[in-house]
mmCIF file of C-alpha atoms in Angstrom:
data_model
loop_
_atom_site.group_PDB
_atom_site.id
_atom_site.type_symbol
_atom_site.label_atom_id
_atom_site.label_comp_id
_atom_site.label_asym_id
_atom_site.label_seq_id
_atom_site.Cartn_x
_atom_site.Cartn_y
_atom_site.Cartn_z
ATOM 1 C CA UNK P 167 123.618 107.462 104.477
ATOM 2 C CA UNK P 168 123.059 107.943 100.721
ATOM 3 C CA UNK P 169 120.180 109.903 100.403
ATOM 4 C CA UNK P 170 118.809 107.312 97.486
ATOM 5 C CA UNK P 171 119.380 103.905 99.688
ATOM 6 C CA UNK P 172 116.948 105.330 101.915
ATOM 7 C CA UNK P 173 113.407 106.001 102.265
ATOM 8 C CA UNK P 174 113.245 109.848 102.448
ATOM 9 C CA UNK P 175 110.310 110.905 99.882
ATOM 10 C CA UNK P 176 111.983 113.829 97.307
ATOM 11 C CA UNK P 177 109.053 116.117 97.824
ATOM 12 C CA UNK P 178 109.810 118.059 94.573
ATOM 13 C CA UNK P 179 108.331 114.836 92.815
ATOM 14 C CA UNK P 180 105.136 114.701 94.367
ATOM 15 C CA UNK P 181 104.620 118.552 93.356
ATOM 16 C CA UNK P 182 105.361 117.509 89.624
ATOM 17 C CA UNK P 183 102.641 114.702 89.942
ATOM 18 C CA UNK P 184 100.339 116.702 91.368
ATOM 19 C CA UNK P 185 101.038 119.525 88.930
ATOM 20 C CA UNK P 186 100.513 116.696 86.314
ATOM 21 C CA UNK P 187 97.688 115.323 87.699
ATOM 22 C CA UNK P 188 96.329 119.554 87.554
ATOM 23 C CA UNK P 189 96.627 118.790 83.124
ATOM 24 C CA UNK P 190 95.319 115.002 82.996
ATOM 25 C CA UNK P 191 92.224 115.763 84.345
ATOM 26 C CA UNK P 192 91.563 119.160 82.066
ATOM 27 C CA UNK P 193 92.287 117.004 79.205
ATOM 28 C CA UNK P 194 89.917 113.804 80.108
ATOM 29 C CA UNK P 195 87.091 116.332 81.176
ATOM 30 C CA UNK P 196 87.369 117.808 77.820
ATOM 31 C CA UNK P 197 87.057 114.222 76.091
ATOM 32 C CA UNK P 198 84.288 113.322 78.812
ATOM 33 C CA UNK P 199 82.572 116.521 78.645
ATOM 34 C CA UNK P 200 83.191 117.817 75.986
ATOM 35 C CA UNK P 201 82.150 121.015 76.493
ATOM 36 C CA UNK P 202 84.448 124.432 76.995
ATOM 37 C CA UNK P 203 83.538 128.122 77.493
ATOM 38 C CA UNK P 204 85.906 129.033 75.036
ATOM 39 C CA UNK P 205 85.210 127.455 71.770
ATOM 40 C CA UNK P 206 87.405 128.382 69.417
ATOM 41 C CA UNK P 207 90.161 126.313 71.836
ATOM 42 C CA UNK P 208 88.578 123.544 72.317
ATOM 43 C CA UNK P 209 91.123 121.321 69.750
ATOM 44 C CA UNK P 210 94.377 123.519 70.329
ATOM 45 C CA UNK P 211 93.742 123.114 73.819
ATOM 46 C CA UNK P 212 93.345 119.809 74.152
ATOM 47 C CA UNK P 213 96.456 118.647 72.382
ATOM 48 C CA UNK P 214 98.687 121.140 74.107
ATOM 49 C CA UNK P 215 97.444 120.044 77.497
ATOM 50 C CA UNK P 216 97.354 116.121 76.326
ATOM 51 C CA UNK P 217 101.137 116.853 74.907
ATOM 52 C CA UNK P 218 101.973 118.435 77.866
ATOM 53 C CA UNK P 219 101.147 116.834 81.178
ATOM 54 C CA UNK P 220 100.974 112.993 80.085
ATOM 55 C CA UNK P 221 104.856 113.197 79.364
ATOM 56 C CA UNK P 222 105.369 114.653 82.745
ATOM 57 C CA UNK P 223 103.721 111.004 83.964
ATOM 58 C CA UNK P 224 105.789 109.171 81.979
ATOM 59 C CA UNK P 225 109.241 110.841 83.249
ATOM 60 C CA UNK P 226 108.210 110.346 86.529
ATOM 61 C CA UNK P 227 107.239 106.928 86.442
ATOM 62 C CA UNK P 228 110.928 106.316 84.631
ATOM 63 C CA UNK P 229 112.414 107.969 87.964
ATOM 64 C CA UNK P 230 110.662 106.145 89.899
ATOM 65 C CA UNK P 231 111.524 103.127 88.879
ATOM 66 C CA UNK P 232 115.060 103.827 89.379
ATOM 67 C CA UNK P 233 114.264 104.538 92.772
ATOM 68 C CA UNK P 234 112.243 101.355 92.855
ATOM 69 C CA UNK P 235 115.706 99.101 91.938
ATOM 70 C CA UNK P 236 118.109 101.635 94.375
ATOM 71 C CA UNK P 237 116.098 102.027 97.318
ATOM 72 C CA UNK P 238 115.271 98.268 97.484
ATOM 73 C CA UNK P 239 116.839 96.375 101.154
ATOM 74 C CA UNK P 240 115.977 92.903 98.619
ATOM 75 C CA UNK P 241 118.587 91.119 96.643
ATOM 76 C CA UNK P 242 118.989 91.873 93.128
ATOM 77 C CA UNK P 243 116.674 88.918 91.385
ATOM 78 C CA UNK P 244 113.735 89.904 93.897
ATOM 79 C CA UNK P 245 113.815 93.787 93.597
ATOM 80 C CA UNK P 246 113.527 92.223 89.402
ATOM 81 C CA UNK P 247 110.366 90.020 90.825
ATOM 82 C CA UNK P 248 109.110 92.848 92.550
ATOM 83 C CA UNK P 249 109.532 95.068 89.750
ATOM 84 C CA UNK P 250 107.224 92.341 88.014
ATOM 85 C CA UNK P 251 104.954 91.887 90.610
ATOM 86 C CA UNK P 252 104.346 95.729 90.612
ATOM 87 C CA UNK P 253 104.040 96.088 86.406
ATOM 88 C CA UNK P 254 101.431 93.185 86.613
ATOM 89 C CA UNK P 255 99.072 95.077 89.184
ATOM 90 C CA UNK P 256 99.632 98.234 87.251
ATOM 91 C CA UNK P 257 98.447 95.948 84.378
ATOM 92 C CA UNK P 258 95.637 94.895 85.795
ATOM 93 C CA UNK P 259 94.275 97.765 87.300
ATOM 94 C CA UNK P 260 94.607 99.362 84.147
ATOM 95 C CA UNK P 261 92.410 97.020 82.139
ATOM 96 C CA UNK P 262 89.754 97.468 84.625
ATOM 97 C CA UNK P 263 89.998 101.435 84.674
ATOM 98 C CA UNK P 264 89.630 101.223 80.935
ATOM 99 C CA UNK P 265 86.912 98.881 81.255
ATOM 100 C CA UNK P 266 84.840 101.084 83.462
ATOM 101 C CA UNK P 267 86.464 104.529 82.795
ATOM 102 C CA UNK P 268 84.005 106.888 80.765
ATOM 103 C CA UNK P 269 84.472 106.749 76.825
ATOM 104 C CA UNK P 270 87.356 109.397 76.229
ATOM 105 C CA UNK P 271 89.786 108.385 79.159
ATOM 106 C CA UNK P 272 93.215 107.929 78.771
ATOM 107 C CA UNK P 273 94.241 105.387 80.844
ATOM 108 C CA UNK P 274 98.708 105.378 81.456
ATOM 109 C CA UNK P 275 98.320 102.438 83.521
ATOM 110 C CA UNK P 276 98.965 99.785 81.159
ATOM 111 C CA UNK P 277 101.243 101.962 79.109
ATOM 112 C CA UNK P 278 103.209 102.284 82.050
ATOM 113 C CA UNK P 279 103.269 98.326 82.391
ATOM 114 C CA UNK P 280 104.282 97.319 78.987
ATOM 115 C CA UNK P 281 106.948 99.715 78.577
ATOM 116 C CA UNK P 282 107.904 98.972 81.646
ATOM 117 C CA UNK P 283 109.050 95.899 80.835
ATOM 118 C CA UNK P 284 111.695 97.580 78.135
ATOM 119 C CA UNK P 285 112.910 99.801 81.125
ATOM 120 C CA UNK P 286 113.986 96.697 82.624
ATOM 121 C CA UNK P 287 116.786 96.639 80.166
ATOM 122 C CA UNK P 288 118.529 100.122 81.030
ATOM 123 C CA UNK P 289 118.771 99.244 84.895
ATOM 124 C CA UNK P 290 121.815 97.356 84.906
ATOM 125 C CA UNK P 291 123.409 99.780 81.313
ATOM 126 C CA UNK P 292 125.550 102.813 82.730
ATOM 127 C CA UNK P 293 123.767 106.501 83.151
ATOM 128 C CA UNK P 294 125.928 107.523 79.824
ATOM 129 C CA UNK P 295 124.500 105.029 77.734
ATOM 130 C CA UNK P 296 121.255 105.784 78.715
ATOM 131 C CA UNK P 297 121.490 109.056 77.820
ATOM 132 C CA UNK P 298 122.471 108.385 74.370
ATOM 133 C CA UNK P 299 119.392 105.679 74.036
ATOM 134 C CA UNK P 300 117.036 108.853 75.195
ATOM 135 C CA UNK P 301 118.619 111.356 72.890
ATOM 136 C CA UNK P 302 117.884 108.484 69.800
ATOM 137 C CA UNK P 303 114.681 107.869 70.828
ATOM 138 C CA UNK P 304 113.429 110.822 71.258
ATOM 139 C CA UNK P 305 114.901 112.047 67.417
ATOM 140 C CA UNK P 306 113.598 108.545 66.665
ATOM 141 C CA UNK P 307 109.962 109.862 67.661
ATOM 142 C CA UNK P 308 110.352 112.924 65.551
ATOM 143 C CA UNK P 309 110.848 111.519 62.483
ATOM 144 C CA UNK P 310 108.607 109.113 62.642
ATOM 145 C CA UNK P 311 106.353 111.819 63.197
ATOM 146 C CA UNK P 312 107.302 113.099 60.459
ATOM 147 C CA UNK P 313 107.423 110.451 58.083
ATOM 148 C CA UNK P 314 103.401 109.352 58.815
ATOM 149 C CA UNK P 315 101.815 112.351 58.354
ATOM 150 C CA UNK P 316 98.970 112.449 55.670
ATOM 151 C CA UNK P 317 99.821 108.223 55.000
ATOM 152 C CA UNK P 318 97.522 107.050 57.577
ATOM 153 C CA UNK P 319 100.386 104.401 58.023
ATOM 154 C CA UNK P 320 98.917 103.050 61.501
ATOM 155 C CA UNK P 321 102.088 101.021 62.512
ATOM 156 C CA UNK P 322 104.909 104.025 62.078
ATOM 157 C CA UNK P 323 102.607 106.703 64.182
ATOM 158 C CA UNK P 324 102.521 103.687 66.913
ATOM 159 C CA UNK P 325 106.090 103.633 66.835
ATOM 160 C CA UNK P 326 106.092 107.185 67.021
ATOM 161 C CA UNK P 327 104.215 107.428 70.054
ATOM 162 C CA UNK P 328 106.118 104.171 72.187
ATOM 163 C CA UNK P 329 109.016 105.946 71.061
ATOM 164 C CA UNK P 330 108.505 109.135 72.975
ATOM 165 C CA UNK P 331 106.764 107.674 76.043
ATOM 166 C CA UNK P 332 109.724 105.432 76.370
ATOM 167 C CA UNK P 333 112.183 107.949 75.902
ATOM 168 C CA UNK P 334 110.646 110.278 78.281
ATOM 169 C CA UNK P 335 110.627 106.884 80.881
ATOM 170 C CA UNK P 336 114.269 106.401 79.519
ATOM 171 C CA UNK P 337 115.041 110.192 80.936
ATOM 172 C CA UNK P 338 113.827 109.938 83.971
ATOM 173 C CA UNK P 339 115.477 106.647 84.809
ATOM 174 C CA UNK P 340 118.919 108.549 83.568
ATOM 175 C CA UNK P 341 117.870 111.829 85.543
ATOM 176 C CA UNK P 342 118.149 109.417 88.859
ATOM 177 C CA UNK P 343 121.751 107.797 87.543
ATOM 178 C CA UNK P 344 123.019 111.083 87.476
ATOM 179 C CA UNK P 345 121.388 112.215 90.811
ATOM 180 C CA UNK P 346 120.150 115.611 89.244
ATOM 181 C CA UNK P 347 117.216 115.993 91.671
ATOM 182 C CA UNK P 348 119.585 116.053 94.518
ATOM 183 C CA UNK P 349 121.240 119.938 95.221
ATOM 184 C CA UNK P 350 118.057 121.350 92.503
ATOM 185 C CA UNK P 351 119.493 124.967 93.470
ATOM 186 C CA UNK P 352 122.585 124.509 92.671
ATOM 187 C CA UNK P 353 121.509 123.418 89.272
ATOM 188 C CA UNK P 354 119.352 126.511 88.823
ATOM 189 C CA UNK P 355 121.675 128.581 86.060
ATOM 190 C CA UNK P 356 121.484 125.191 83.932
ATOM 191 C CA UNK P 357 117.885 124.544 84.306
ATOM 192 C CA UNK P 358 117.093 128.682 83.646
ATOM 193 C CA UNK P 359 119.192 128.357 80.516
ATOM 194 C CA UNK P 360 117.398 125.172 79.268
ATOM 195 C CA UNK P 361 113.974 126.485 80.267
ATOM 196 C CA UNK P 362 114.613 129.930 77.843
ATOM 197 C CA UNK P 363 115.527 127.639 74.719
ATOM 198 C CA UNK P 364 112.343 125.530 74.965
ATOM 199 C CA UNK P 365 110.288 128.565 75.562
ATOM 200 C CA UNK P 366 111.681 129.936 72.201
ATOM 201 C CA UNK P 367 111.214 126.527 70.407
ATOM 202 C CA UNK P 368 107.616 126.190 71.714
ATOM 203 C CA UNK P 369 107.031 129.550 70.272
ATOM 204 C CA UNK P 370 108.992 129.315 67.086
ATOM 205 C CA UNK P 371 106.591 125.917 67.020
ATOM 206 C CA UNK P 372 103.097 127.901 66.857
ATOM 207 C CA UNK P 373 104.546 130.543 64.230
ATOM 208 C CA UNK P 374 105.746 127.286 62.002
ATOM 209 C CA UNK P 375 102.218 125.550 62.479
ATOM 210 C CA UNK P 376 100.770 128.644 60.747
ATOM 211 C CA UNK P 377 103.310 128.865 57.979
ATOM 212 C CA UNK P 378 102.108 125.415 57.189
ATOM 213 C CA UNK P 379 106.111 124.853 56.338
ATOM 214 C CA UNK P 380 106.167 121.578 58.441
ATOM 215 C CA UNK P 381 103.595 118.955 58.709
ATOM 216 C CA UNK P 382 101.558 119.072 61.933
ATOM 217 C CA UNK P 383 102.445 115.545 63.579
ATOM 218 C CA UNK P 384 106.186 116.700 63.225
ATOM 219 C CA UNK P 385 104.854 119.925 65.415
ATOM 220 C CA UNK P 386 103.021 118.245 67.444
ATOM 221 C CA UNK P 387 106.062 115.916 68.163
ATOM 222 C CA UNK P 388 107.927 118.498 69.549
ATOM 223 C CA UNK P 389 105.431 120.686 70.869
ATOM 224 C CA UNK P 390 105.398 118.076 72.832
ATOM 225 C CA UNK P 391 108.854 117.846 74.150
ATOM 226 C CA UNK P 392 109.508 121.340 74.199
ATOM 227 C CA UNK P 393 106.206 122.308 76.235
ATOM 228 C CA UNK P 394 106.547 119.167 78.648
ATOM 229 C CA UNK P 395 110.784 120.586 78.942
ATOM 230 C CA UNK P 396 109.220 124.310 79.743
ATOM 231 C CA UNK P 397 106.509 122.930 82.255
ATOM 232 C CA UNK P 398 109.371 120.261 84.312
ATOM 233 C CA UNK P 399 111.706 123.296 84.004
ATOM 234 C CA UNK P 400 109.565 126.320 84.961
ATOM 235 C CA UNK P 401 108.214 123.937 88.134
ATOM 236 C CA UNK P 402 111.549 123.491 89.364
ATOM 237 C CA UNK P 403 112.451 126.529 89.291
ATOM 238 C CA UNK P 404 109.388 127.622 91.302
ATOM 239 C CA UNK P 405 109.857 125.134 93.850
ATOM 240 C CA UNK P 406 113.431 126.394 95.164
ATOM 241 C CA UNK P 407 111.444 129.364 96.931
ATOM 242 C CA UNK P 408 109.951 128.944 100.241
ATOM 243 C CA UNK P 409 107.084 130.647 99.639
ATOM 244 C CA UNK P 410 106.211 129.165 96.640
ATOM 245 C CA UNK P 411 106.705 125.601 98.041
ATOM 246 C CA UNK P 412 104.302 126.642 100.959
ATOM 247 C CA UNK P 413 101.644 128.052 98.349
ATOM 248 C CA UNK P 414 101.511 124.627 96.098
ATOM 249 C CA UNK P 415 102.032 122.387 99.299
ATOM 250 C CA UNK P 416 98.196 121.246 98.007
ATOM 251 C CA UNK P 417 100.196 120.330 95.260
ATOM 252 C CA UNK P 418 102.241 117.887 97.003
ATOM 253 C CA UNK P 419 99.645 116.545 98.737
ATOM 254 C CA UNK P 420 97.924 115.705 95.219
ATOM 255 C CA UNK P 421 101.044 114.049 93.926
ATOM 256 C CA UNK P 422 101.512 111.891 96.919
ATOM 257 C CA UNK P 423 98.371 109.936 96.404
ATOM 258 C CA UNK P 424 99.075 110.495 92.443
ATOM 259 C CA UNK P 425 97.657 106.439 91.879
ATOM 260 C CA UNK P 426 94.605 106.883 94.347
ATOM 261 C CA UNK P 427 93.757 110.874 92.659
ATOM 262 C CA UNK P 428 94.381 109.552 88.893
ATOM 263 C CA UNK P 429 91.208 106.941 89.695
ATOM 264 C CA UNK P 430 89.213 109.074 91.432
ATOM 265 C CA UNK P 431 89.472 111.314 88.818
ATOM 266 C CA UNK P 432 87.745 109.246 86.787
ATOM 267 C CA UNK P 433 85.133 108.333 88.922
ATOM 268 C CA UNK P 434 84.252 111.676 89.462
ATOM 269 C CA UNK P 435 84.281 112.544 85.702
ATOM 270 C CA UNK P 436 81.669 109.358 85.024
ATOM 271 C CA UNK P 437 79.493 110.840 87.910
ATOM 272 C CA UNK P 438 79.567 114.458 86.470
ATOM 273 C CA UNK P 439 79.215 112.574 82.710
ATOM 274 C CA UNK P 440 75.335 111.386 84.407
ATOM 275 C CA UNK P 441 74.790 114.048 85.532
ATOM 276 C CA UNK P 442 75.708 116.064 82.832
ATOM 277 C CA UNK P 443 73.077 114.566 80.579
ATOM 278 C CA UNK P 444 70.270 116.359 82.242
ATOM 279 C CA UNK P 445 72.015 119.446 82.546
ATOM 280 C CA UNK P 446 75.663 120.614 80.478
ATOM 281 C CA UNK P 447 78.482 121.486 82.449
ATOM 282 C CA UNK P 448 81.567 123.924 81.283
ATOM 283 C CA UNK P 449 83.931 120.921 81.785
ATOM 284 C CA UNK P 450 86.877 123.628 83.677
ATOM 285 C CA UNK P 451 84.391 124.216 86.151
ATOM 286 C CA UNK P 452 83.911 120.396 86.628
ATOM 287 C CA UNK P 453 87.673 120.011 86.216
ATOM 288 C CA UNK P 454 88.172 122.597 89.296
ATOM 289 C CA UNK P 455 85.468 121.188 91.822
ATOM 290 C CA UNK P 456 87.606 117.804 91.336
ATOM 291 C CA UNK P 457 90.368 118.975 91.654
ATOM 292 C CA UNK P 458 89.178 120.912 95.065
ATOM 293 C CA UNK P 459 87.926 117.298 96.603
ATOM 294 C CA UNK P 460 90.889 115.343 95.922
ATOM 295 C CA UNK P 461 92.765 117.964 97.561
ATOM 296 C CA UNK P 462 91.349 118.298 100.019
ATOM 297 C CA UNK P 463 90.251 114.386 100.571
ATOM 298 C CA UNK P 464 94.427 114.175 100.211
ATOM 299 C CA UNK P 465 94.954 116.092 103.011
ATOM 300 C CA UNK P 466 92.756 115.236 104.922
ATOM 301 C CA UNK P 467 93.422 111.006 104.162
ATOM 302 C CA UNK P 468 97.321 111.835 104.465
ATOM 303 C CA UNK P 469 96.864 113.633 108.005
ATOM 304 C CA UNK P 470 96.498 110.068 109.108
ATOM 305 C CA UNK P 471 97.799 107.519 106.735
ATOM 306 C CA UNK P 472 101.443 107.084 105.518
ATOM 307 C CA UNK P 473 100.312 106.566 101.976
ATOM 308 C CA UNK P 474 96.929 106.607 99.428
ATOM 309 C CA UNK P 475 94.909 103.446 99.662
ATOM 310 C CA UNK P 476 95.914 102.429 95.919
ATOM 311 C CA UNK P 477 99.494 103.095 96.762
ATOM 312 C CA UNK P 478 99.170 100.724 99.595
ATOM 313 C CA UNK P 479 97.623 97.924 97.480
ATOM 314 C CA UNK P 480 100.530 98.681 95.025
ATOM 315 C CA UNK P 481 103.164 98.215 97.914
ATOM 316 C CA UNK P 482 101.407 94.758 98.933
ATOM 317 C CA UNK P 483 101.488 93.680 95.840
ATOM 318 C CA UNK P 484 104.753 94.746 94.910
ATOM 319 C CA UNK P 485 106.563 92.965 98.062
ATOM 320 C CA UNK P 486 103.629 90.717 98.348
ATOM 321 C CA UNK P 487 103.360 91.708 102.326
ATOM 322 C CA UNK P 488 101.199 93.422 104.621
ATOM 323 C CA UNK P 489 102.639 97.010 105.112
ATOM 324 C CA UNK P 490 101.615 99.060 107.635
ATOM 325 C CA UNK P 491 99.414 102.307 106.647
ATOM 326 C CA UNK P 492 98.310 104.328 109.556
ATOM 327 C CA UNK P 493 100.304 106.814 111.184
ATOM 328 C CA UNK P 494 101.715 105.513 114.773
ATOM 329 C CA UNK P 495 100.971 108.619 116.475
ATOM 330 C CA UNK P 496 97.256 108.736 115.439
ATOM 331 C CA UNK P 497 97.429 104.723 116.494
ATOM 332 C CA UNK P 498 98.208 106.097 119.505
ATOM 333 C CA UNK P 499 95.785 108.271 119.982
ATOM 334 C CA UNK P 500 92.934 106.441 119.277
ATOM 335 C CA UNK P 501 94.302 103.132 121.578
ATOM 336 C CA UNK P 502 94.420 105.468 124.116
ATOM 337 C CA UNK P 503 90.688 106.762 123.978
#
């Protein structure tokens, strides 16, 4: 059977979420918190991290929804219905996390909805035409970037930034057509070689910035694609040992309830945010004991559910059925007790 048409989970993208998930959360403690041990990196930081890990999000999303439309069993206008039925709860449940999410969140939920609904258009194009529409948006973003720097022109550094969120959606939709997370080893000399030229761009990037040569949006542009390139890279690289799959397996764990984690984190961060007005907290700190409960919670939920409990509203919404959650053999178990 084709590995796609079925319902195998590609573990490699639940590591990337969870990695992701590692940055988000760094980057809305710092806008909740607001408070680092080091200074002087407060700003740098931020839009690095912000640069970084959100793109990650929106790649996998893209790939995801090209499994979505290949891994269906529905015909082709209700895997399109479900598609809609699973953009309007994303919708939804984004308004309400930016509703109640502490001041400084950064909620992808709705993004993820309304550009979903360009994606739409690329499922039926081929994978090489998709790949040029991802090469023109993203030089698209660029020089927009470019072009709205020190103008305060408010519509062009929107267009800038649905630009590059859609092109990064755009990639990973291709990344599926042309199967490249299937045989990741064997793709290892092309994915080193890649990694190396957007380590030296990144870096060429930061000696630029202080040349003041190029305007910062245009660096920040493609600090942004070269630093989210280095991180995807780098990770798959790792992940083709063993031992370092066994190491980051918390990882995995963290990605696999990616929906249920994202939310918590930002319950967590208005808690902290409370509690935080009696007494300051170095927001990394906060960031790490988070980041230790969701893990573990993960596991721990995981050991005996199939999926998160957001993911499972998702999937009832999505194919508007009642889909079961708990594990058979821990059914078992407690039937026969």
């Amino acid at each position: 059977m084709n590995k796609l048409n079925s319902y195998t989970r590609i573990d490699i993208m639940d590591y990337l979420r969870g990695f992701a998930l590692l940055g988000v959360l760094i980057v809305n403690g710092y806008q909740v918190l607001g408070y680092f041990s080091f200074s002087k990196l407060h700003d740098k930081l931020y839009y690095i991290l912000s640069g970084i890990f959100y793109p990650i999000l929106f790649f996998l999303f893209g790939f995801g929804c090209y499994l979505f439309m290949n891994r269906s069993t529905q015909k082709a206008n209700n895997r399109y219905f479900s598609f809609l039925r699973r953009l309007c709860f994303l919708f939804v449940l984004g308004l309400i996390h930016t509703f109640y999410a502490p001041q400084g969140i950064q909620d992808v939920l709705m993004i993820y909805a309304i550009l979903g609904l360009f994606i739409i258009i690329f499922f039926k194009r081929n994978k090489w035409t998709n790949l040029i529409v991802t090469f023109t948006l993203i030089s698209f973003s660029i020089v927009t970037s470019f072009l709205y720097y020190g103008e305060g022109i408010v519509w062009l550094e929107l267009l800038s930034f649905i630009s590059k969120g859609l092109s990064f959606m755009v990639l990973g939709f291709t990344m599926g057509q042309f199967n490249f997370f299937e045989n990741v080893y064997g793709k290892l000399k092309y994915i080193s070689i890649f990694l190396c030229v957007n380590i030296f761009i990144f870096v060429s990037l930061i000696y630029v910035r202080g040349s003041g040569l190029i305007p910062v949006s245009g660096i920040e542009m493609l600090e942004d694609y070269s630093g989210a390139f280095m991180m995807t890279s780098s990770l798959l690289i790792i992940l083709q040992w063993d031992k370092a799959k066994m190491i980051l397996t918390p990882l995995k764990f963290y990605g696999q309830m990616s929906l249920t984690n994202y939310l918590a984190q930002s319950v967590l961060l208005f808690v902290f945010s409370i509690i935080s007005g009696f007494t300051p907290f170095n927001s990394l700190i906060v960031c790490f004991i988070i980041h230790a409960m969701l893990i573990t919670f993960s596991i721990v939920w995981l050991k005996y559910f199939k999926m998160g409990p957001v993911e499972w509203l998702l999937r009832y919404f999505t194919y508007w059925s009642k889909i079961p959650n708990r594990k058979r053999s821990v059914r078992n178990n407690l039937e026969s007790v």
